[in-house]
Each structure stands twice: as structure tokens, then as C-alpha cells.
Amino acid sequence: MNRIDLEFGDLQAFVAVAEGLSFRAAAAQLFISQPALSRRIDKLEGVLKVRLLERTSRRVSLTEAGRQFLEHARAAIAEMQVALGALSATAAKRSTVVTVACVPSVANYVLPVALEAFSAQFPGVRLRVLDESGAQVVQSVVRAEADFGVNFIGVQEAELDFRAIYTENYVLALQRSHPLARRKTVKWTDLCGSRLISVSARSSNRVLLDNALARVEERPAVFCEVNHVTAALALADAGVGVTAVPALAYSKVRYPSLVTVPLVAPEVRRTLGLITRKGSALSAPAQALYALLEDAARTGFDFP
């Protein structure tokens, strides 16, 4: 079967002429010149290899082939309008929801900083937060399940753009009564006699810490393993042990019995960044939230 390349504008031109039987009226309706309209009709007839209109100096009429083709052209235009309407509705629906993928510490302590300003700016926009592990955040953005992500991994992903916004140190979270709580700094080797609560080996935080501590001769043994930093802090708050967490994960309001002490020898840092798919454009609400998080990072995330 031979391929026939029909252009939407040519179909519109034919229908406009066929319905009004006037090149002048059709040209005015389509906001084009009469010569341009004539070229569209000539091109359409050339593609179809059939005469659709009879034209004289006084009148325009449809040929038999033109009458038959008119119904098909109308149907094609109607189908295209339905399709375009559906796409517009989908785009409008998407613009009313912003989906952000982020690690739990960001969801709990970083994201709320920007939400009050965001809600005031876009009161009709709903927010969907995917609080996941670092690896899952990356995949959520790659698969377009999230508009953008906030993560400390992803910089090496070829499909993503990573914009660094904040660098934080890991600190030791422990009860105020613990002997190490009075120190200005704590070495990792000082934890060898403590009950260390750690996130599991599947966590991106654990991978980062293991890599950073690979050359430490006396590494502290893990006493208790959990899946998320929030669980580690809750156990430390209950007096089960001590835990090493990113500084942003600690909240003195949520964990009033805990204090934090900088960990050294070595200092371990992680860099949070905003990740997006290469070549993708954010909706206006998503771009606004992205910018608010950038601004919050510049002020060190002002939260209790």
C-alpha cells in the first residue's frame, strides 16, 4: 500500500473552501492569503491525484470525488481536535500535581521548609512526595514517576542532571547523658565500645559511610540495623544506642533527649542535589518548588 502524506493544514483548507464554496471566505477564515490557500488545495489534489474542486471565475463547486472526500476530511479534523483536547486536559491535570522523590530525611526535615511558601504561591496544586531510598529516588526520576528528585546520589547518572545545593556532615546522635555527649568532636574509633545503630547495607547512606570508613583500622561494630535514618534516631532517642546520621536528619524538637556531636577522623560529608531528567522541562509549579528548595538550601534550611 502506497503511503499518502496529508498535512492537517491542507485538510482544513479544503474543508473551509468546500463548506463555504468560496476561496475568499475560506482564506479570511484561516487567516491566510488566497494564493496560499490555492497552493494548499493544489498540493492536496496532487497528493490524492484527483480533482476535488471545480473552479471558475464565478463559482466554486465540489466534484464527486470532492463530495466523498469531504466527509472523510471532516472526520479526520474532528478526530484530531478530540486528540488535541485530550492532550490539553492531560497536561492541565499534570500541572495541578507536583511529584517529588526524595530520601526520607529530606521529606521529614528539608521539604517542609519550602512547602508553606509553595502552597501560598500555588494554592490549587497538590503535592505528591515519594520518600524512598537514594537508589529508588534516582529510578523514580529516570522513569518519569517524579517531576524531580532531592537526593545525594545521581550525579553519575547519564540520564540525569544533578544540581548540588547543600553539603552536610555526618554527626553522632546520642542521649545527653551519654559520656561522649560532652565532647566537642568524636572520632569514629571512639565508637568501638558503644552500641552503634546503623541503617542497613541496602541504604545509600550505609554505602557512603562504608566507603568513607574503609581505611579506618578500628571500625565500630554495628549493634542494631534498621532500614531508615528516622528509625535509627528513634532508637537512639529511646536509649538503645548511638547512631551516625546526616546533620539535616536531626531535629531537637522531634528528638528532645538527643544531642549531636561532629564525627571526625575522618569527617564524612554528603552533598544533596536536585535531580531532573536531561532535556525535560518542569511545569511552572514544579519549577517554583525546585527554586524554593534552592533558596532554602542557601540559608541552611531554617528549621527547628
PDB file of C-alpha atoms in Angstrom:
ATOM      1  CA  MET A   1       0.000   0.000   0.000  1.00  0.00           C
ATOM      2  CA  ASN A   2       1.433   3.374  -1.039  1.00  0.00           C
ATOM      3  CA  ARG A   3       1.942   5.937   1.690  1.00  0.00           C
ATOM      4  CA  ILE A   4      -0.049   9.148   1.340  1.00  0.00           C
ATOM      5  CA  ASP A   5       1.310  12.166   3.242  1.00  0.00           C
ATOM      6  CA  LEU A   6      -1.556  14.512   4.076  1.00  0.00           C
ATOM      7  CA  GLU A   7      -0.977  17.667   6.076  1.00  0.00           C
ATOM      8  CA  PHE A   8      -3.547  18.816   8.619  1.00  0.00           C
ATOM      9  CA  GLY A   9      -3.485  22.386   7.330  1.00  0.00           C
ATOM     10  CA  ASP A  10      -4.301  21.222   3.803  1.00  0.00           C
ATOM     11  CA  LEU A  11      -7.329  19.290   5.082  1.00  0.00           C
ATOM     12  CA  GLN A  12      -8.525  22.363   6.959  1.00  0.00           C
ATOM     13  CA  ALA A  13      -8.117  24.466   3.813  1.00  0.00           C
ATOM     14  CA  PHE A  14     -10.149  22.024   1.718  1.00  0.00           C
ATOM     15  CA  VAL A  15     -12.974  21.780   4.284  1.00  0.00           C
ATOM     16  CA  ALA A  16     -13.158  25.569   4.631  1.00  0.00           C
ATOM     17  CA  VAL A  17     -13.481  26.009   0.852  1.00  0.00           C
ATOM     18  CA  ALA A  18     -15.870  23.071   0.448  1.00  0.00           C
ATOM     19  CA  GLU A  19     -18.232  24.274   3.156  1.00  0.00           C
ATOM     20  CA  GLY A  20     -18.361  27.880   2.001  1.00  0.00           C
ATOM     21  CA  LEU A  21     -17.696  27.322  -1.711  1.00  0.00           C
ATOM     22  CA  SER A  22     -15.613  30.475  -1.615  1.00  0.00           C
ATOM     23  CA  PHE A  23     -11.841  30.891  -1.687  1.00  0.00           C
ATOM     24  CA  ARG A  24     -12.116  34.460  -0.380  1.00  0.00           C
ATOM     25  CA  ALA A  25     -14.216  33.488   2.657  1.00  0.00           C
ATOM     26  CA  ALA A  26     -12.059  30.433   3.375  1.00  0.00           C
ATOM     27  CA  ALA A  27      -8.853  32.468   3.222  1.00  0.00           C
ATOM     28  CA  ALA A  28     -10.304  35.017   5.657  1.00  0.00           C
ATOM     29  CA  GLN A  29     -11.464  32.215   7.989  1.00  0.00           C
ATOM     30  CA  LEU A  30      -7.993  30.641   8.044  1.00  0.00           C
ATOM     31  CA  PHE A  31      -6.137  33.982   8.193  1.00  0.00           C
ATOM     32  CA  ILE A  32      -4.078  33.247   5.073  1.00  0.00           C
ATOM     33  CA  SER A  33      -3.901  34.810   1.607  1.00  0.00           C
ATOM     34  CA  GLN A  34      -5.926  33.439  -1.306  1.00  0.00           C
ATOM     35  CA  PRO A  35      -2.764  32.416  -3.229  1.00  0.00           C
ATOM     36  CA  ALA A  36      -1.561  30.480  -0.171  1.00  0.00           C
ATOM     37  CA  LEU A  37      -4.953  28.816   0.116  1.00  0.00           C
ATOM     38  CA  SER A  38      -4.884  27.858  -3.575  1.00  0.00           C
ATOM     39  CA  ARG A  39      -1.428  26.301  -3.115  1.00  0.00           C
ATOM     40  CA  ARG A  40      -2.751  24.147  -0.267  1.00  0.00           C
ATOM     41  CA  ILE A  41      -5.643  22.900  -2.352  1.00  0.00           C
ATOM     42  CA  ASP A  42      -3.361  22.207  -5.329  1.00  0.00           C
ATOM     43  CA  LYS A  43      -0.964  20.301  -3.093  1.00  0.00           C
ATOM     44  CA  LEU A  44      -3.774  18.210  -1.597  1.00  0.00           C
ATOM     45  CA  GLU A  45      -5.155  17.351  -5.027  1.00  0.00           C
ATOM     46  CA  GLY A  46      -1.629  16.484  -6.155  1.00  0.00           C
ATOM     47  CA  VAL A  47      -1.129  14.090  -3.263  1.00  0.00           C
ATOM     48  CA  LEU A  48      -4.532  12.451  -3.801  1.00  0.00           C
ATOM     49  CA  LYS A  49      -4.128  12.512  -7.592  1.00  0.00           C
ATOM     50  CA  VAL A  50      -7.760  13.547  -8.006  1.00  0.00           C
ATOM     51  CA  ARG A  51      -9.659  16.770  -8.629  1.00  0.00           C
ATOM     52  CA  LEU A  52     -11.650  17.852  -5.561  1.00  0.00           C
ATOM     53  CA  LEU A  53     -12.943  21.272  -6.643  1.00  0.00           C
ATOM     54  CA  GLU A  54     -14.183  22.794  -9.893  1.00  0.00           C
ATOM     55  CA  ARG A  55     -13.143  26.441 -10.080  1.00  0.00           C
ATOM     56  CA  THR A  56     -14.268  29.118 -12.488  1.00  0.00           C
ATOM     57  CA  SER A  57     -14.099  32.901 -12.301  1.00  0.00           C
ATOM     58  CA  ARG A  58     -17.654  32.958 -10.909  1.00  0.00           C
ATOM     59  CA  ARG A  59     -18.173  29.894  -8.797  1.00  0.00           C
ATOM     60  CA  VAL A  60     -16.608  27.011  -6.881  1.00  0.00           C
ATOM     61  CA  SER A  61     -18.186  23.555  -6.723  1.00  0.00           C
ATOM     62  CA  LEU A  62     -17.267  20.101  -5.449  1.00  0.00           C
ATOM     63  CA  THR A  63     -16.508  17.263  -7.792  1.00  0.00           C
ATOM     64  CA  GLU A  64     -17.922  13.822  -6.997  1.00  0.00           C
ATOM     65  CA  ALA A  65     -14.572  12.852  -5.522  1.00  0.00           C
ATOM     66  CA  GLY A  66     -14.606  16.107  -3.521  1.00  0.00           C
ATOM     67  CA  ARG A  67     -18.030  15.319  -2.049  1.00  0.00           C
ATOM     68  CA  GLN A  68     -16.853  11.870  -0.984  1.00  0.00           C
ATOM     69  CA  PHE A  69     -13.581  13.142   0.445  1.00  0.00           C
ATOM     70  CA  LEU A  70     -15.266  15.975   2.375  1.00  0.00           C
ATOM     71  CA  GLU A  71     -16.840  13.575   4.891  1.00  0.00           C
ATOM     72  CA  HIS A  72     -13.541  11.853   5.474  1.00  0.00           C
ATOM     73  CA  ALA A  73     -11.724  15.173   5.870  1.00  0.00           C
ATOM     74  CA  ARG A  74     -14.296  16.394   8.391  1.00  0.00           C
ATOM     75  CA  ALA A  75     -13.963  13.175  10.375  1.00  0.00           C
ATOM     76  CA  ALA A  76     -10.158  13.408  10.367  1.00  0.00           C
ATOM     77  CA  ILE A  77     -10.257  17.001  11.626  1.00  0.00           C
ATOM     78  CA  ALA A  78     -12.773  16.095  14.323  1.00  0.00           C
ATOM     79  CA  GLU A  79     -10.589  13.193  15.500  1.00  0.00           C
ATOM     80  CA  MET A  80      -7.548  15.452  15.637  1.00  0.00           C
ATOM     81  CA  GLN A  81      -9.452  18.050  17.676  1.00  0.00           C
ATOM     82  CA  VAL A  82     -10.547  15.360  20.134  1.00  0.00           C
ATOM     83  CA  ALA A  83      -6.950  14.130  20.444  1.00  0.00           C
ATOM     84  CA  LEU A  84      -5.606  17.650  20.988  1.00  0.00           C
ATOM     85  CA  GLY A  85      -8.298  18.306  23.587  1.00  0.00           C
ATOM     86  CA  ALA A  86      -7.375  15.134  25.451  1.00  0.00           C
ATOM     87  CA  LEU A  87      -3.695  16.088  25.443  1.00  0.00           C
ATOM     88  CA  SER A  88      -4.510  19.551  26.766  1.00  0.00           C
ATOM     89  CA  ALA A  89      -6.656  18.060  29.527  1.00  0.00           C
ATOM     90  CA  THR A  90      -3.871  15.660  30.490  1.00  0.00           C
ATOM     91  CA  ALA A  91      -1.314  18.452  30.550  1.00  0.00           C
ATOM     92  CA  ALA A  92      -3.627  20.595  32.677  1.00  0.00           C
ATOM     93  CA  LYS A  93      -4.161  17.706  35.098  1.00  0.00           C
ATOM     94  CA  ARG A  94      -0.418  17.098  35.390  1.00  0.00           C
ATOM     95  CA  SER A  95       0.228  20.733  36.109  1.00  0.00           C
ATOM     96  CA  THR A  96      -2.060  20.537  39.175  1.00  0.00           C
ATOM     97  CA  VAL A  97       0.101  17.855  40.811  1.00  0.00           C
ATOM     98  CA  VAL A  98       3.814  18.115  41.567  1.00  0.00           C
ATOM     99  CA  THR A  99       5.573  14.846  42.385  1.00  0.00           C
ATOM    100  CA  VAL A 100       8.883  14.982  44.227  1.00  0.00           C
ATOM    101  CA  ALA A 101      11.033  11.946  45.003  1.00  0.00           C
ATOM    102  CA  CYS A 102      13.378  12.349  47.947  1.00  0.00           C
ATOM    103  CA  VAL A 103      15.194  10.450  50.653  1.00  0.00           C
ATOM    104  CA  PRO A 104      13.285  10.295  53.993  1.00  0.00           C
ATOM    105  CA  SER A 105      15.495  12.813  55.801  1.00  0.00           C
ATOM    106  CA  VAL A 106      14.668  15.360  53.098  1.00  0.00           C
ATOM    107  CA  ALA A 107      10.954  14.540  53.257  1.00  0.00           C
ATOM    108  CA  ASN A 108      10.910  14.938  57.036  1.00  0.00           C
ATOM    109  CA  TYR A 109      13.116  17.973  57.587  1.00  0.00           C
ATOM    110  CA  VAL A 110      14.014  19.724  54.336  1.00  0.00           C
ATOM    111  CA  LEU A 111      10.927  19.684  52.141  1.00  0.00           C
ATOM    112  CA  PRO A 112       8.595  21.252  54.741  1.00  0.00           C
ATOM    113  CA  VAL A 113      10.769  24.385  54.735  1.00  0.00           C
ATOM    114  CA  ALA A 114       9.655  25.209  51.203  1.00  0.00           C
ATOM    115  CA  LEU A 115       6.058  23.976  51.345  1.00  0.00           C
ATOM    116  CA  GLU A 116       4.490  26.931  53.140  1.00  0.00           C
ATOM    117  CA  ALA A 117       5.735  29.377  50.516  1.00  0.00           C
ATOM    118  CA  PHE A 118       4.869  26.940  47.723  1.00  0.00           C
ATOM    119  CA  SER A 119       1.284  26.466  48.956  1.00  0.00           C
ATOM    120  CA  ALA A 120       0.801  30.219  49.173  1.00  0.00           C
ATOM    121  CA  GLN A 121       2.036  30.624  45.601  1.00  0.00           C
ATOM    122  CA  PHE A 122       0.075  27.669  44.171  1.00  0.00           C
ATOM    123  CA  PRO A 123      -2.920  27.029  46.464  1.00  0.00           C
ATOM    124  CA  GLY A 124      -4.619  24.740  43.933  1.00  0.00           C
ATOM    125  CA  VAL A 125      -1.631  22.483  43.296  1.00  0.00           C
ATOM    126  CA  ARG A 126      -1.373  19.170  45.131  1.00  0.00           C
ATOM    127  CA  LEU A 127       1.976  17.742  46.175  1.00  0.00           C
ATOM    128  CA  ARG A 128       2.932  14.067  45.989  1.00  0.00           C
ATOM    129  CA  VAL A 129       6.067  13.043  47.877  1.00  0.00           C
ATOM    130  CA  LEU A 130       7.830   9.751  47.152  1.00  0.00           C
ATOM    131  CA  ASP A 131      10.059   9.250  50.204  1.00  0.00           C
ATOM    132  CA  GLU A 132      12.362   6.446  49.154  1.00  0.00           C
ATOM    133  CA  SER A 133      15.924   5.205  49.335  1.00  0.00           C
ATOM    134  CA  GLY A 134      18.565   7.042  47.321  1.00  0.00           C
ATOM    135  CA  ALA A 135      18.581   4.413  44.570  1.00  0.00           C
ATOM    136  CA  GLN A 136      14.782   4.434  44.346  1.00  0.00           C
ATOM    137  CA  VAL A 137      14.733   8.223  44.100  1.00  0.00           C
ATOM    138  CA  VAL A 138      17.046   8.022  41.102  1.00  0.00           C
ATOM    139  CA  GLN A 139      14.832   5.447  39.405  1.00  0.00           C
ATOM    140  CA  SER A 140      11.643   7.419  40.109  1.00  0.00           C
ATOM    141  CA  VAL A 141      13.105  10.409  38.269  1.00  0.00           C
ATOM    142  CA  VAL A 142      14.555   8.314  35.424  1.00  0.00           C
ATOM    143  CA  ARG A 143      11.169   6.599  34.897  1.00  0.00           C
ATOM    144  CA  ALA A 144       9.361   9.981  34.976  1.00  0.00           C
ATOM    145  CA  GLU A 145       7.350   8.928  38.032  1.00  0.00           C
ATOM    146  CA  ALA A 146       8.556  12.128  39.705  1.00  0.00           C
ATOM    147  CA  ASP A 147       8.965  15.629  38.287  1.00  0.00           C
ATOM    148  CA  PHE A 148      12.308  15.930  40.057  1.00  0.00           C
ATOM    149  CA  GLY A 149      14.185  14.450  42.986  1.00  0.00           C
ATOM    150  CA  VAL A 150      16.189  15.575  46.003  1.00  0.00           C
ATOM    151  CA  ASN A 151      19.000  13.139  46.619  1.00  0.00           C
ATOM    152  CA  PHE A 152      22.668  12.724  47.465  1.00  0.00           C
ATOM    153  CA  ILE A 153      23.315  10.247  44.654  1.00  0.00           C
ATOM    154  CA  GLY A 154      22.648  10.544  40.930  1.00  0.00           C
ATOM    155  CA  VAL A 155      25.494  12.789  39.834  1.00  0.00           C
ATOM    156  CA  GLN A 156      26.989   9.973  37.726  1.00  0.00           C
ATOM    157  CA  GLU A 157      23.715   9.014  36.009  1.00  0.00           C
ATOM    158  CA  ALA A 158      23.947   9.785  32.288  1.00  0.00           C
ATOM    159  CA  GLU A 159      20.181  10.358  32.022  1.00  0.00           C
ATOM    160  CA  LEU A 160      20.040  12.904  34.834  1.00  0.00           C
ATOM    161  CA  ASP A 161      21.162  16.427  35.634  1.00  0.00           C
ATOM    162  CA  PHE A 162      22.385  16.834  39.237  1.00  0.00           C
ATOM    163  CA  ARG A 163      22.442  20.351  40.710  1.00  0.00           C
ATOM    164  CA  ALA A 164      24.257  20.397  44.044  1.00  0.00           C
ATOM    165  CA  ILE A 165      22.531  22.626  46.617  1.00  0.00           C
ATOM    166  CA  TYR A 166      23.828  21.686  50.073  1.00  0.00           C
ATOM    167  CA  THR A 167      26.709  19.809  51.697  1.00  0.00           C
ATOM    168  CA  GLU A 168      26.280  18.405  55.195  1.00  0.00           C
ATOM    169  CA  ASN A 169      28.405  16.422  57.641  1.00  0.00           C
ATOM    170  CA  TYR A 170      27.508  13.209  59.398  1.00  0.00           C
ATOM    171  CA  VAL A 171      27.131  13.654  63.147  1.00  0.00           C
ATOM    172  CA  LEU A 172      26.764  11.350  66.099  1.00  0.00           C
ATOM    173  CA  ALA A 173      23.286  11.444  67.651  1.00  0.00           C
ATOM    174  CA  LEU A 174      23.205  10.245  71.246  1.00  0.00           C
ATOM    175  CA  GLN A 175      21.447  10.856  74.541  1.00  0.00           C
ATOM    176  CA  ARG A 176      22.511  13.838  76.615  1.00  0.00           C
ATOM    177  CA  SER A 177      23.579  11.543  79.459  1.00  0.00           C
ATOM    178  CA  HIS A 178      25.989   9.550  77.287  1.00  0.00           C
ATOM    179  CA  PRO A 179      29.698  10.098  78.160  1.00  0.00           C
ATOM    180  CA  LEU A 180      30.527  11.091  74.566  1.00  0.00           C
ATOM    181  CA  ALA A 181      27.824  13.778  74.539  1.00  0.00           C
ATOM    182  CA  ARG A 182      30.144  16.246  76.301  1.00  0.00           C
ATOM    183  CA  ARG A 183      32.821  16.018  73.607  1.00  0.00           C
ATOM    184  CA  LYS A 184      33.341  18.751  71.011  1.00  0.00           C
ATOM    185  CA  THR A 185      34.107  16.069  68.427  1.00  0.00           C
ATOM    186  CA  VAL A 186      34.043  12.273  68.379  1.00  0.00           C
ATOM    187  CA  LYS A 187      36.376  10.049  66.381  1.00  0.00           C
ATOM    188  CA  TRP A 188      34.926   7.014  64.664  1.00  0.00           C
ATOM    189  CA  THR A 189      37.327   4.817  66.625  1.00  0.00           C
ATOM    190  CA  ASP A 190      35.798   6.191  69.839  1.00  0.00           C
ATOM    191  CA  LEU A 191      32.575   4.353  68.945  1.00  0.00           C
ATOM    192  CA  CYS A 192      34.117   0.915  69.219  1.00  0.00           C
ATOM    193  CA  GLY A 193      32.819   0.498  72.753  1.00  0.00           C
ATOM    194  CA  SER A 194      29.338   1.892  72.034  1.00  0.00           C
ATOM    195  CA  ARG A 195      26.192   0.202  70.791  1.00  0.00           C
ATOM    196  CA  LEU A 196      26.034   1.576  67.259  1.00  0.00           C
ATOM    197  CA  ILE A 197      22.692   1.744  65.468  1.00  0.00           C
ATOM    198  CA  SER A 198      23.107   1.780  61.685  1.00  0.00           C
ATOM    199  CA  VAL A 199      20.985   1.764  58.580  1.00  0.00           C
ATOM    200  CA  SER A 200      21.077  -1.446  56.562  1.00  0.00           C
ATOM    201  CA  ALA A 201      23.590  -2.306  53.871  1.00  0.00           C
ATOM    202  CA  ARG A 202      20.890  -1.626  51.261  1.00  0.00           C
ATOM    203  CA  SER A 203      20.808   2.039  52.211  1.00  0.00           C
ATOM    204  CA  SER A 204      22.741   4.583  50.171  1.00  0.00           C
ATOM    205  CA  ASN A 205      23.748   6.233  53.460  1.00  0.00           C
ATOM    206  CA  ARG A 206      25.351   2.992  54.614  1.00  0.00           C
ATOM    207  CA  VAL A 207      27.229   2.608  51.327  1.00  0.00           C
ATOM    208  CA  LEU A 208      28.553   6.156  51.653  1.00  0.00           C
ATOM    209  CA  LEU A 209      29.680   5.559  55.234  1.00  0.00           C
ATOM    210  CA  ASP A 210      31.272   2.178  54.480  1.00  0.00           C
ATOM    211  CA  ASN A 211      33.273   3.701  51.630  1.00  0.00           C
ATOM    212  CA  ALA A 212      34.398   6.613  53.791  1.00  0.00           C
ATOM    213  CA  LEU A 213      35.470   4.349  56.646  1.00  0.00           C
ATOM    214  CA  ALA A 214      37.172   1.701  54.518  1.00  0.00           C
ATOM    215  CA  ARG A 215      40.640   2.796  55.685  1.00  0.00           C
ATOM    216  CA  VAL A 216      39.794   3.168  59.372  1.00  0.00           C
ATOM    217  CA  GLU A 217      41.667   0.399  61.168  1.00  0.00           C
ATOM    218  CA  GLU A 218      39.306   0.030  64.144  1.00  0.00           C
ATOM    219  CA  ARG A 219      35.783   0.346  62.777  1.00  0.00           C
ATOM    220  CA  PRO A 220      32.878   0.284  65.227  1.00  0.00           C
ATOM    221  CA  ALA A 221      30.706  -2.835  65.044  1.00  0.00           C
ATOM    222  CA  VAL A 222      27.006  -2.430  64.283  1.00  0.00           C
ATOM    223  CA  PHE A 223      24.828  -3.389  67.252  1.00  0.00           C
ATOM    224  CA  CYS A 224      21.428  -2.811  65.629  1.00  0.00           C
ATOM    225  CA  GLU A 225      20.436  -2.407  61.968  1.00  0.00           C
ATOM    226  CA  VAL A 226      17.353  -0.577  60.658  1.00  0.00           C
ATOM    227  CA  ASN A 227      16.095   0.440  57.221  1.00  0.00           C
ATOM    228  CA  HIS A 228      15.784   4.210  57.670  1.00  0.00           C
ATOM    229  CA  VAL A 229      17.621   7.023  59.421  1.00  0.00           C
ATOM    230  CA  THR A 230      14.389   8.038  61.178  1.00  0.00           C
ATOM    231  CA  ALA A 231      14.199   4.613  62.842  1.00  0.00           C
ATOM    232  CA  ALA A 232      17.841   4.856  63.919  1.00  0.00           C
ATOM    233  CA  LEU A 233      17.159   8.216  65.561  1.00  0.00           C
ATOM    234  CA  ALA A 234      14.037   6.899  67.284  1.00  0.00           C
ATOM    235  CA  LEU A 235      16.008   4.008  68.782  1.00  0.00           C
ATOM    236  CA  ALA A 236      18.779   6.333  69.895  1.00  0.00           C
ATOM    237  CA  ASP A 237      16.148   8.585  71.457  1.00  0.00           C
ATOM    238  CA  ALA A 238      14.833   5.554  73.348  1.00  0.00           C
ATOM    239  CA  GLY A 239      18.307   4.849  74.733  1.00  0.00           C
ATOM    240  CA  VAL A 240      19.085   1.758  72.675  1.00  0.00           C
ATOM    241  CA  GLY A 241      22.413   3.131  71.434  1.00  0.00           C
ATOM    242  CA  VAL A 242      24.088   5.853  69.360  1.00  0.00           C
ATOM    243  CA  THR A 243      23.801   6.491  65.641  1.00  0.00           C
ATOM    244  CA  ALA A 244      25.656   8.355  62.885  1.00  0.00           C
ATOM    245  CA  VAL A 245      23.278  10.403  60.749  1.00  0.00           C
ATOM    246  CA  PRO A 246      23.362  13.300  58.268  1.00  0.00           C
ATOM    247  CA  ALA A 247      23.100  16.575  60.171  1.00  0.00           C
ATOM    248  CA  LEU A 248      19.821  17.509  58.482  1.00  0.00           C
ATOM    249  CA  ALA A 249      18.138  14.363  59.784  1.00  0.00           C
ATOM    250  CA  TYR A 250      18.329  15.524  63.406  1.00  0.00           C
ATOM    251  CA  SER A 251      15.585  17.667  64.934  1.00  0.00           C
ATOM    252  CA  LYS A 252      15.785  18.790  68.556  1.00  0.00           C
ATOM    253  CA  VAL A 253      12.004  19.180  68.582  1.00  0.00           C
ATOM    254  CA  ARG A 254      11.352  15.616  67.451  1.00  0.00           C
ATOM    255  CA  TYR A 255      14.198  14.054  69.467  1.00  0.00           C
ATOM    256  CA  PRO A 256      14.464  16.226  72.602  1.00  0.00           C
ATOM    257  CA  SER A 257      16.580  13.738  74.578  1.00  0.00           C
ATOM    258  CA  LEU A 258      19.283  13.649  71.874  1.00  0.00           C
ATOM    259  CA  VAL A 259      22.227  15.886  71.069  1.00  0.00           C
ATOM    260  CA  THR A 260      24.621  15.714  68.146  1.00  0.00           C
ATOM    261  CA  VAL A 261      28.406  15.811  68.089  1.00  0.00           C
ATOM    262  CA  PRO A 262      30.523  16.203  64.928  1.00  0.00           C
ATOM    263  CA  LEU A 263      32.226  12.988  63.806  1.00  0.00           C
ATOM    264  CA  VAL A 264      35.875  13.253  62.731  1.00  0.00           C
ATOM    265  CA  ALA A 265      38.835  11.149  61.647  1.00  0.00           C
ATOM    266  CA  PRO A 266      37.503  11.070  59.040  1.00  0.00           C
ATOM    267  CA  GLU A 267      34.852  13.747  58.543  1.00  0.00           C
ATOM    268  CA  VAL A 268      32.153  12.270  56.312  1.00  0.00           C
ATOM    269  CA  ARG A 269      30.020  14.518  54.139  1.00  0.00           C
ATOM    270  CA  ARG A 270      27.225  14.115  51.648  1.00  0.00           C
ATOM    271  CA  THR A 271      26.020  16.597  49.043  1.00  0.00           C
ATOM    272  CA  LEU A 272      22.322  16.984  48.409  1.00  0.00           C
ATOM    273  CA  GLY A 273      21.266  17.883  44.906  1.00  0.00           C
ATOM    274  CA  LEU A 274      18.186  18.437  42.789  1.00  0.00           C
ATOM    275  CA  ILE A 275      17.956  15.831  40.024  1.00  0.00           C
ATOM    276  CA  THR A 276      15.983  16.115  36.805  1.00  0.00           C
ATOM    277  CA  ARG A 277      15.832  14.176  33.557  1.00  0.00           C
ATOM    278  CA  LYS A 278      18.124  15.570  30.877  1.00  0.00           C
ATOM    279  CA  GLY A 279      16.195  17.543  28.286  1.00  0.00           C
ATOM    280  CA  SER A 280      12.941  17.608  30.283  1.00  0.00           C
ATOM    281  CA  ALA A 281      11.098  20.797  31.167  1.00  0.00           C
ATOM    282  CA  LEU A 282       9.416  21.230  34.545  1.00  0.00           C
ATOM    283  CA  SER A 283       5.879  22.591  34.835  1.00  0.00           C
ATOM    284  CA  ALA A 284       5.569  26.060  36.342  1.00  0.00           C
ATOM    285  CA  PRO A 285       4.592  24.732  39.816  1.00  0.00           C
ATOM    286  CA  ALA A 286       7.372  22.108  39.799  1.00  0.00           C
ATOM    287  CA  GLN A 287       9.920  24.728  38.733  1.00  0.00           C
ATOM    288  CA  ALA A 288       8.729  27.014  41.533  1.00  0.00           C
ATOM    289  CA  LEU A 289       9.201  24.289  44.170  1.00  0.00           C
ATOM    290  CA  TYR A 290      12.612  23.467  42.686  1.00  0.00           C
ATOM    291  CA  ALA A 291      13.613  27.138  43.053  1.00  0.00           C
ATOM    292  CA  LEU A 292      12.247  27.349  46.612  1.00  0.00           C
ATOM    293  CA  LEU A 293      14.385  24.387  47.650  1.00  0.00           C
ATOM    294  CA  GLU A 294      17.437  26.055  46.100  1.00  0.00           C
ATOM    295  CA  ASP A 295      16.699  29.207  48.099  1.00  0.00           C
ATOM    296  CA  ALA A 296      16.148  27.251  51.332  1.00  0.00           C
ATOM    297  CA  ALA A 297      19.489  25.498  50.855  1.00  0.00           C
ATOM    298  CA  ARG A 298      21.301  28.845  50.579  1.00  0.00           C
ATOM    299  CA  THR A 299      20.057  29.790  54.065  1.00  0.00           C
ATOM    300  CA  GLY A 300      20.952  26.403  55.550  1.00  0.00           C
ATOM    301  CA  PHE A 301      17.336  25.154  55.779  1.00  0.00           C
ATOM    302  CA  ASP A 302      15.840  27.152  58.622  1.00  0.00           C
ATOM    303  CA  PHE A 303      14.065  24.524  60.711  1.00  0.00           C
ATOM    304  CA  PRO A 304      13.980  23.652  64.428  1.00  0.00           C
TER     305      PRO A 304
END
